[in-house]
Coordinates of C-alpha atoms in Angstrom, one line a residue:
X28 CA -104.3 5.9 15.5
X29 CA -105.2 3.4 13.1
X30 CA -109.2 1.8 15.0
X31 CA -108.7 1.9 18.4
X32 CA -111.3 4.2 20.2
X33 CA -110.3 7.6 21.9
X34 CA -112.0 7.1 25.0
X35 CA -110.1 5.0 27.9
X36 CA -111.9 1.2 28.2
X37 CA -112.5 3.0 32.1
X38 CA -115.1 5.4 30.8
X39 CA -116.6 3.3 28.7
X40 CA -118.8 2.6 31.8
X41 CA -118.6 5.5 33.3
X42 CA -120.1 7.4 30.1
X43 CA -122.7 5.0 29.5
X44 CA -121.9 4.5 25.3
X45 CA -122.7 2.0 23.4
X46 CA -120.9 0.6 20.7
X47 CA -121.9 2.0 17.6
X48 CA -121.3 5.7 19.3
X49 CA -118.0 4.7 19.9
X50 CA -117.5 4.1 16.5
X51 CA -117.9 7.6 16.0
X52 CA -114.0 8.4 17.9
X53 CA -112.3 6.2 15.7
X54 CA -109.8 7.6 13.2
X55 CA -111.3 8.3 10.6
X56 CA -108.1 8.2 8.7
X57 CA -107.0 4.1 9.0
X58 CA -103.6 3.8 7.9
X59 CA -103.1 7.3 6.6
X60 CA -101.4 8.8 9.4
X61 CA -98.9 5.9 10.2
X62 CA -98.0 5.8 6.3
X63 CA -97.5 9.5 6.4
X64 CA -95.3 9.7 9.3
X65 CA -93.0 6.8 8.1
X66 CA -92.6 8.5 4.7
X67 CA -91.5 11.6 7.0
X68 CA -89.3 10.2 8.8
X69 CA -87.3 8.2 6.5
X70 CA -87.5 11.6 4.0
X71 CA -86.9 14.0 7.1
X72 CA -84.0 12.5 9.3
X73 CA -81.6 11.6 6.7
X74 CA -82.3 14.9 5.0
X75 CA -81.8 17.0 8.3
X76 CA -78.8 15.0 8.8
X77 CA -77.8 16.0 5.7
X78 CA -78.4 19.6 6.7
X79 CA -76.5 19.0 9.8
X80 CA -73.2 18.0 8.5
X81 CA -73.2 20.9 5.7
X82 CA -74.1 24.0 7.9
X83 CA -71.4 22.2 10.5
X84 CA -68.6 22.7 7.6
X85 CA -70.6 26.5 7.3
X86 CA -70.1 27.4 10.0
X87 CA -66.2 26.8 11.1
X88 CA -65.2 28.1 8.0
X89 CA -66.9 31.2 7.8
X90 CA -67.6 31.7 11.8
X91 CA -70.9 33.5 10.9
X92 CA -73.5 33.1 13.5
X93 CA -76.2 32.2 10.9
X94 CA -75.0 28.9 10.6
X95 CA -74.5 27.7 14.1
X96 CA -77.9 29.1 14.8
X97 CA -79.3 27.0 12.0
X98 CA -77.6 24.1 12.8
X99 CA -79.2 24.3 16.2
X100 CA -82.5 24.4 14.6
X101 CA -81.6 21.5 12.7
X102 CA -80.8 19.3 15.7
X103 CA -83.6 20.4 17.7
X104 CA -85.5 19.1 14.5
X105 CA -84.0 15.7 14.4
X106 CA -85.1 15.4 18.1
X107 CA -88.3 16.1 17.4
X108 CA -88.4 13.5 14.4
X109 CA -87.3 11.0 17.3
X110 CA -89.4 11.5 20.0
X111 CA -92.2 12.8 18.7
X112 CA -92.6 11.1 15.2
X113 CA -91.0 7.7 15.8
X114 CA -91.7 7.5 19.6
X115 CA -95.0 9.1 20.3
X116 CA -96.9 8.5 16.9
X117 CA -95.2 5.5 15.4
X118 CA -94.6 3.3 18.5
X119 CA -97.1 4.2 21.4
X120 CA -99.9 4.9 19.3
X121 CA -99.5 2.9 16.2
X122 CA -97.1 -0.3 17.5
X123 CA -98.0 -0.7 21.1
X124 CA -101.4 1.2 21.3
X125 CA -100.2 3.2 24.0
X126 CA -100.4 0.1 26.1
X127 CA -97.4 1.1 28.1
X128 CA -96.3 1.2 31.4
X129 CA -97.7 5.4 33.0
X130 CA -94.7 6.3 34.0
X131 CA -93.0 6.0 30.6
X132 CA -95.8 7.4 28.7
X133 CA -95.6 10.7 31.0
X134 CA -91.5 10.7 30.6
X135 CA -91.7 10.4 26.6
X136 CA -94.4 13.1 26.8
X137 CA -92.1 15.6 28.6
X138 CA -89.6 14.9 26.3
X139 CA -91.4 15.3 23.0
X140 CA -92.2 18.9 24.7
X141 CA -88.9 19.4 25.5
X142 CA -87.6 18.7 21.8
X143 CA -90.7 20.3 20.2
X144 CA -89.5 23.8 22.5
X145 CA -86.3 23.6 21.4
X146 CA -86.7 23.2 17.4
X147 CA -88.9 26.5 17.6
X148 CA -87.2 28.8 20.2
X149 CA -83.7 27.9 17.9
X150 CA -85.1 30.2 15.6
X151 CA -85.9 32.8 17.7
X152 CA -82.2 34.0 18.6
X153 CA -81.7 33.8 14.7
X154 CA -84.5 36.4 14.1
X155 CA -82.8 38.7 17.3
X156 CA -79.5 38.2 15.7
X157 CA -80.4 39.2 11.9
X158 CA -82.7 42.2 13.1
X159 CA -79.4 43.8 15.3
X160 CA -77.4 43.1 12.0
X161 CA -79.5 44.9 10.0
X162 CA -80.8 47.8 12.1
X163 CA -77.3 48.3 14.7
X164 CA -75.0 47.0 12.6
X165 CA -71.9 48.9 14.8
X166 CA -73.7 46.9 17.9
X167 CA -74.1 43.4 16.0
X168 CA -69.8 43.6 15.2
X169 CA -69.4 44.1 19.0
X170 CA -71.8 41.3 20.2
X171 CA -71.9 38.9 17.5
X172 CA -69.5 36.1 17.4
X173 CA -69.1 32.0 17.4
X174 CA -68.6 32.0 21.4
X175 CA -71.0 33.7 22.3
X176 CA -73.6 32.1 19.7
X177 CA -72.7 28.9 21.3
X178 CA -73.3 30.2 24.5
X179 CA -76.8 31.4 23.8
X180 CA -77.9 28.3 21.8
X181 CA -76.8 26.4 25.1
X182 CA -78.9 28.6 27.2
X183 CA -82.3 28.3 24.6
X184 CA -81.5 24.6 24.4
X185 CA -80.9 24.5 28.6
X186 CA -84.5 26.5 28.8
X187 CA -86.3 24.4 26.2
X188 CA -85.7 21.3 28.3
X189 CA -86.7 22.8 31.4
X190 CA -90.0 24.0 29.9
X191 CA -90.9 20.5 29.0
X192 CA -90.7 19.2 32.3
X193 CA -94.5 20.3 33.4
X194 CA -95.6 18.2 30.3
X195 CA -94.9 15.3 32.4
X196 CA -98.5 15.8 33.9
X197 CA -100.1 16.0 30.3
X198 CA -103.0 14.8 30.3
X199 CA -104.0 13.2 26.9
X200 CA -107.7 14.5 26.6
X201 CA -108.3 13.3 23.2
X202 CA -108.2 9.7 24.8
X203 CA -109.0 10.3 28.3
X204 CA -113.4 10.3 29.3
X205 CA -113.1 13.2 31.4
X206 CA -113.7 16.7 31.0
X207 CA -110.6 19.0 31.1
X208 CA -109.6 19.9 34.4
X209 CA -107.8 22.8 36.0
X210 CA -104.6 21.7 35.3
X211 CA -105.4 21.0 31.5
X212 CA -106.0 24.4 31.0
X213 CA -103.1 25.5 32.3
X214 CA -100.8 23.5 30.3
X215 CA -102.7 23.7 27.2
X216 CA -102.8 27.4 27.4
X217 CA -98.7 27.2 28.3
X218 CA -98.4 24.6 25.9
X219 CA -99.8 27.1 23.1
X220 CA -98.2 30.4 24.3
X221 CA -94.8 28.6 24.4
X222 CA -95.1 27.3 20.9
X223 CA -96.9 29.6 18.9
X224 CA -98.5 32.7 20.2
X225 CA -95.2 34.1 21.5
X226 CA -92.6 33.3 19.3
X227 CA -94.8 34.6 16.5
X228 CA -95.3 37.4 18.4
X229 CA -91.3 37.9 18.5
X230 CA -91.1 36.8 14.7
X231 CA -94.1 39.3 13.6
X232 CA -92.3 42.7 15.6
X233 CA -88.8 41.6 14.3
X234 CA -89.7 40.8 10.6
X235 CA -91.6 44.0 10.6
X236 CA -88.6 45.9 11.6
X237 CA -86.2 44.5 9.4
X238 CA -88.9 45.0 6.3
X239 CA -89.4 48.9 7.5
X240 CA -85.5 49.3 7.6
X241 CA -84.9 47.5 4.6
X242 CA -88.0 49.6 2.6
X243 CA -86.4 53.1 4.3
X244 CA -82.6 52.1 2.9
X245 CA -84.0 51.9 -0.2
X246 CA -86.0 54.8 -0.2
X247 CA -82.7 57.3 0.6
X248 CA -81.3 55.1 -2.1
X249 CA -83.4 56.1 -4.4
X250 CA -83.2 60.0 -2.8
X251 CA -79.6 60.1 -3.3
X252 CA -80.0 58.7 -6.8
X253 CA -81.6 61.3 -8.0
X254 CA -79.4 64.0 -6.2
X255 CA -76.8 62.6 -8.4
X256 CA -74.7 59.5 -9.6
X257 CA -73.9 57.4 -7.5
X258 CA -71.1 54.5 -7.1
X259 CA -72.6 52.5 -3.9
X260 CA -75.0 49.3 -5.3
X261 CA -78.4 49.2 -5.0
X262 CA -79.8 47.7 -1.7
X263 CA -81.3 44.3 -1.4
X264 CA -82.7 41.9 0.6
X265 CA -80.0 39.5 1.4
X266 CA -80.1 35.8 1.5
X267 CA -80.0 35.3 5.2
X268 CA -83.2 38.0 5.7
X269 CA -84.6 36.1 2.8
X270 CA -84.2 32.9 4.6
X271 CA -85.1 33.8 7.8
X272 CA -88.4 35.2 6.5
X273 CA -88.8 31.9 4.8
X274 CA -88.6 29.7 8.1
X275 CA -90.5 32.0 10.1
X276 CA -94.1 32.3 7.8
X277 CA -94.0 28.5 7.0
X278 CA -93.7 28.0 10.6
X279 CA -96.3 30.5 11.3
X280 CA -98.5 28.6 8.1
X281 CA -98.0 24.9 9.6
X282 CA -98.7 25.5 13.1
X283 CA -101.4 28.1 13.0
X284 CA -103.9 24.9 12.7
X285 CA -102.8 22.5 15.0
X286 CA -102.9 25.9 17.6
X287 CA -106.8 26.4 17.2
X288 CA -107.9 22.9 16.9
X289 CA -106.2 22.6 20.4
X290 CA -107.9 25.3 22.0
X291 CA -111.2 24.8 20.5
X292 CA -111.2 20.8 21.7
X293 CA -110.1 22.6 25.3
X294 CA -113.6 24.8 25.5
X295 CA -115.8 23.6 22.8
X296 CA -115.6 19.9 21.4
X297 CA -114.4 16.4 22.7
X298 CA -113.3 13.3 20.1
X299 CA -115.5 11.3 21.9
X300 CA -118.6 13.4 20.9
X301 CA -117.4 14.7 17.6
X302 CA -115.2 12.4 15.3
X303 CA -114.7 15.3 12.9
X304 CA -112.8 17.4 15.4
X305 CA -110.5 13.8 15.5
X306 CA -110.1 14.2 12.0
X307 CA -108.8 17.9 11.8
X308 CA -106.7 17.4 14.9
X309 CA -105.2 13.9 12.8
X310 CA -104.6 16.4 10.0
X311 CA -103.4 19.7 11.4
X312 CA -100.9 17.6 13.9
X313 CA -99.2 15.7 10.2
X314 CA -98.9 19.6 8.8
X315 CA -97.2 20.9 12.1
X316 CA -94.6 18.1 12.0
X317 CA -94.0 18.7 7.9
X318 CA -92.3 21.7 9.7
X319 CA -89.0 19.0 10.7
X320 CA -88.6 18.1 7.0
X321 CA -89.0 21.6 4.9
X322 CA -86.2 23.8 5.9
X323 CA -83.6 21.6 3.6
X324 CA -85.2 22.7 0.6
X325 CA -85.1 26.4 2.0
X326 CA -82.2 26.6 2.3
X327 CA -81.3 24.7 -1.0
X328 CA -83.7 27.4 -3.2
X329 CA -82.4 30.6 -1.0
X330 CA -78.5 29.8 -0.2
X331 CA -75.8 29.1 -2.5
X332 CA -73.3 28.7 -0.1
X333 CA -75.6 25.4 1.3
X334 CA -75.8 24.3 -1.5
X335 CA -72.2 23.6 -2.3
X336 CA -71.4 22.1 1.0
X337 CA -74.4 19.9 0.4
X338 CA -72.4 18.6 -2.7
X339 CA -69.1 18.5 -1.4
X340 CA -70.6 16.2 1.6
X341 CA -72.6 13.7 -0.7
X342 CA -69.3 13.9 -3.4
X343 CA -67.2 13.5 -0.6
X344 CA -64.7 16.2 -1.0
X345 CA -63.7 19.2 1.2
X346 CA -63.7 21.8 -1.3
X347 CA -62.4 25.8 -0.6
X348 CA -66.3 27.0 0.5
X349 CA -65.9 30.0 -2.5
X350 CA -64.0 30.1 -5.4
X351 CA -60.7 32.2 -5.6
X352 CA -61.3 35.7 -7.2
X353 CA -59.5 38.5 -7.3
X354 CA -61.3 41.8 -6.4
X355 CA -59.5 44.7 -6.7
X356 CA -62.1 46.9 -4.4
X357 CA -64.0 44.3 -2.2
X358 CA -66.9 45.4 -0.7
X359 CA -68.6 44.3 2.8
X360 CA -72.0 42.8 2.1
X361 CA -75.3 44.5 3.7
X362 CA -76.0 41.4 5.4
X363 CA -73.3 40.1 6.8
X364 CA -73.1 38.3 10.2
X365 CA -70.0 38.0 10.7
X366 CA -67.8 40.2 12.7
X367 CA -65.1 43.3 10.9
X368 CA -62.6 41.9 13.2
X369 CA -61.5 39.4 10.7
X370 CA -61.3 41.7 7.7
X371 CA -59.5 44.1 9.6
X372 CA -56.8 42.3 10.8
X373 CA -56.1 40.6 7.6
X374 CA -56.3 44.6 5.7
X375 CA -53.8 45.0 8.7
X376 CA -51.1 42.1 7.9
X377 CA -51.2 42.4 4.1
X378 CA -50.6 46.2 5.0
X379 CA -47.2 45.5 7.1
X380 CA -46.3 42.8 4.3
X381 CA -46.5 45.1 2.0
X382 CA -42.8 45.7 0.6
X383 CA -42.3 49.7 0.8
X384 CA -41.9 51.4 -2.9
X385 CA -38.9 53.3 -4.3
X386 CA -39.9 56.7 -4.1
X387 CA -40.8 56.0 -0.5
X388 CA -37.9 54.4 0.3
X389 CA -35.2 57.5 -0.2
X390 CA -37.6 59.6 1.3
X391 CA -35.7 60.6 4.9
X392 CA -37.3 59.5 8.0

């Protein structure tokens, strides 16, 4: 990363280049890159710890499946800080100079797909989960609750692993002298379907529906307004759409260049003939992996809720998660995750606690 060449010292020969082509492959970025990931992992892992911890206190006190699916997006980011900033680009390429044993190089490349799989798919059953609230919320009560979030997050977490175990045959084709061969294609064309094309796909169809429901509820809003008055609030998107739509574009933003450089070095270019297609694969691979550090600040700017358990975890203090109000007519928010369940049974007991009055009371049975 910082000026060693991206050919192997076996081709040198075999591709007959002299030294002041290979000049040509070096990074063209020196010290940049190994600056910039240091700076994003000591910003990104304490931050995402941080993020950990407060969507952990989230999520058992309110039991909303918003927060247990975010807190396994969290962790799927701090393994991806790990083994792919700290391992792959920090030691093996910047410490060691990827001057380590095959075997291990192939193993931490399996892994880094493994962690890199699992910090995008997280998000996919959150998008699943926030389009059945919002357009079958009867359905999303049924189905939607902690146990069986947990379950699903194991099973996207299970599958994410699996999926990174044909990286172990990655071949490194920015370094190797080689054309691409058979099996490169394959895997990059799986490696890019897997971590772009088709989760976007599933984000693009499901944000659309949830915009198109949202836009219609607020059209026969504004229908029934001018019928006549009205008592219900106005409709609105609610924080956790607002989030969700949040996480999903700046993904889509940060990885959409890292996606094409890929592919084009597959058919058109090689780093060993073009330094400039080193330089924009350098720089789109730095924005992908801003991607681990940005959804703190998301979720400070959208959710009030995260915010306070962020500052009851760094004032130490275990503070009630709202404060007490008394509401004569509460209403159930539009975009809620959590299940009736609760709210009905606790309707229920303060019902049968209630103490029965008077004129009730003589009346015969």
């Amino acid at each position: 990363m910082i000026d060693w060449s991206n050919v192997t010292a076996s081709g040198y020969r075999e591709l007959g280049l002299k030294p002041e082509e290979l000049q040509r492959s070096k990074c063209v970025l020196g010290s940049i890159p190994v600056i910039y990931y240091s700076i994003l992992l000591c910003v990104g892992v304490p931050v995402n710890i941080l993020t950990a911890v407060a969507l952990s206190r989230l999520a058992s006190r309110t039991k909303k499946s918003l927060y247990y699916y975010l807190l396994a997006v969290t962790c799927s980011d701090i393994l991806s800080q790990l083994f792919i900033i700290f391992v792959g680009f920090l030691l093996e390429t910047a410490v060691f100079h990827r001057d380590v044993p095959e075997l291990l190089l192939h193993s931490v490349s399996a892994a880094e797909f493994a962690a890199n799989h699992a910090s995008i798919w997280s998000t996919v059953p959150l998008t699943v989960d926030r389009y059945v609230a919002l357009c079958h919320p009867l359905l999303h009560r049924q189905i939607s609750y902690p146990a069986r979030t947990r379950r699903i997050i194991a099973a996207v977490l299970a599958l994410s692993l699996m999926s990174g175990v044909p990286f172990f045959w990655w071949s490194d084709m920015w370094r190797n002298s080689h054309p691409p061969t058979a099996l490169d294609t394959v895997l990059v064309w799986t490696h890019v379907t897997i971590i772009y094309f088709l989760p976007c796909s599933i984000f693009l169809v499901l944000n659309s529906l949830i915009i198109h429901t949202l836009k219609a509820r607020q059209r026969q809003q504004r229908c029934e307004e001018e019928r006549g008055p009205t008592a219900a609030p106005p409709r609105r998107l609610g924080k956790p759409t607002a989030m969700l739509l949040a996480i999903t574009s700046v993904f889509s933003v940060l990885w959409a260049p890292r996606t094409v450089v890929v592919i084009y070095h597959l058919y058109v270019s090689s780093v060993h003939r073009d330094w400039r297609v080193h330089l924009v694969y350098d720089l789109s691979n730095m924005l992908a992996m801003l991607n681990t550090a940005v959804n703190f600040f998301l979720y400070c700017f959208v959710s009030k809720p995260f915010c306070g358990a962020v500052r009851d975890v760094l004032l130490l203090r275990g503070g009630p998660l709202y404060p007490r109000r008394t509401l004569p007519h509460p209403q159930a928010p539009t975009d809620a995750s959590i299940s009736s369940l609760y709210s009905g049974n606790n309707k229920r007991l303060q019902r049968d606690s209630t103490p029965l009055s008077p004129r009730r009371a003589r009346k015969p049975s």
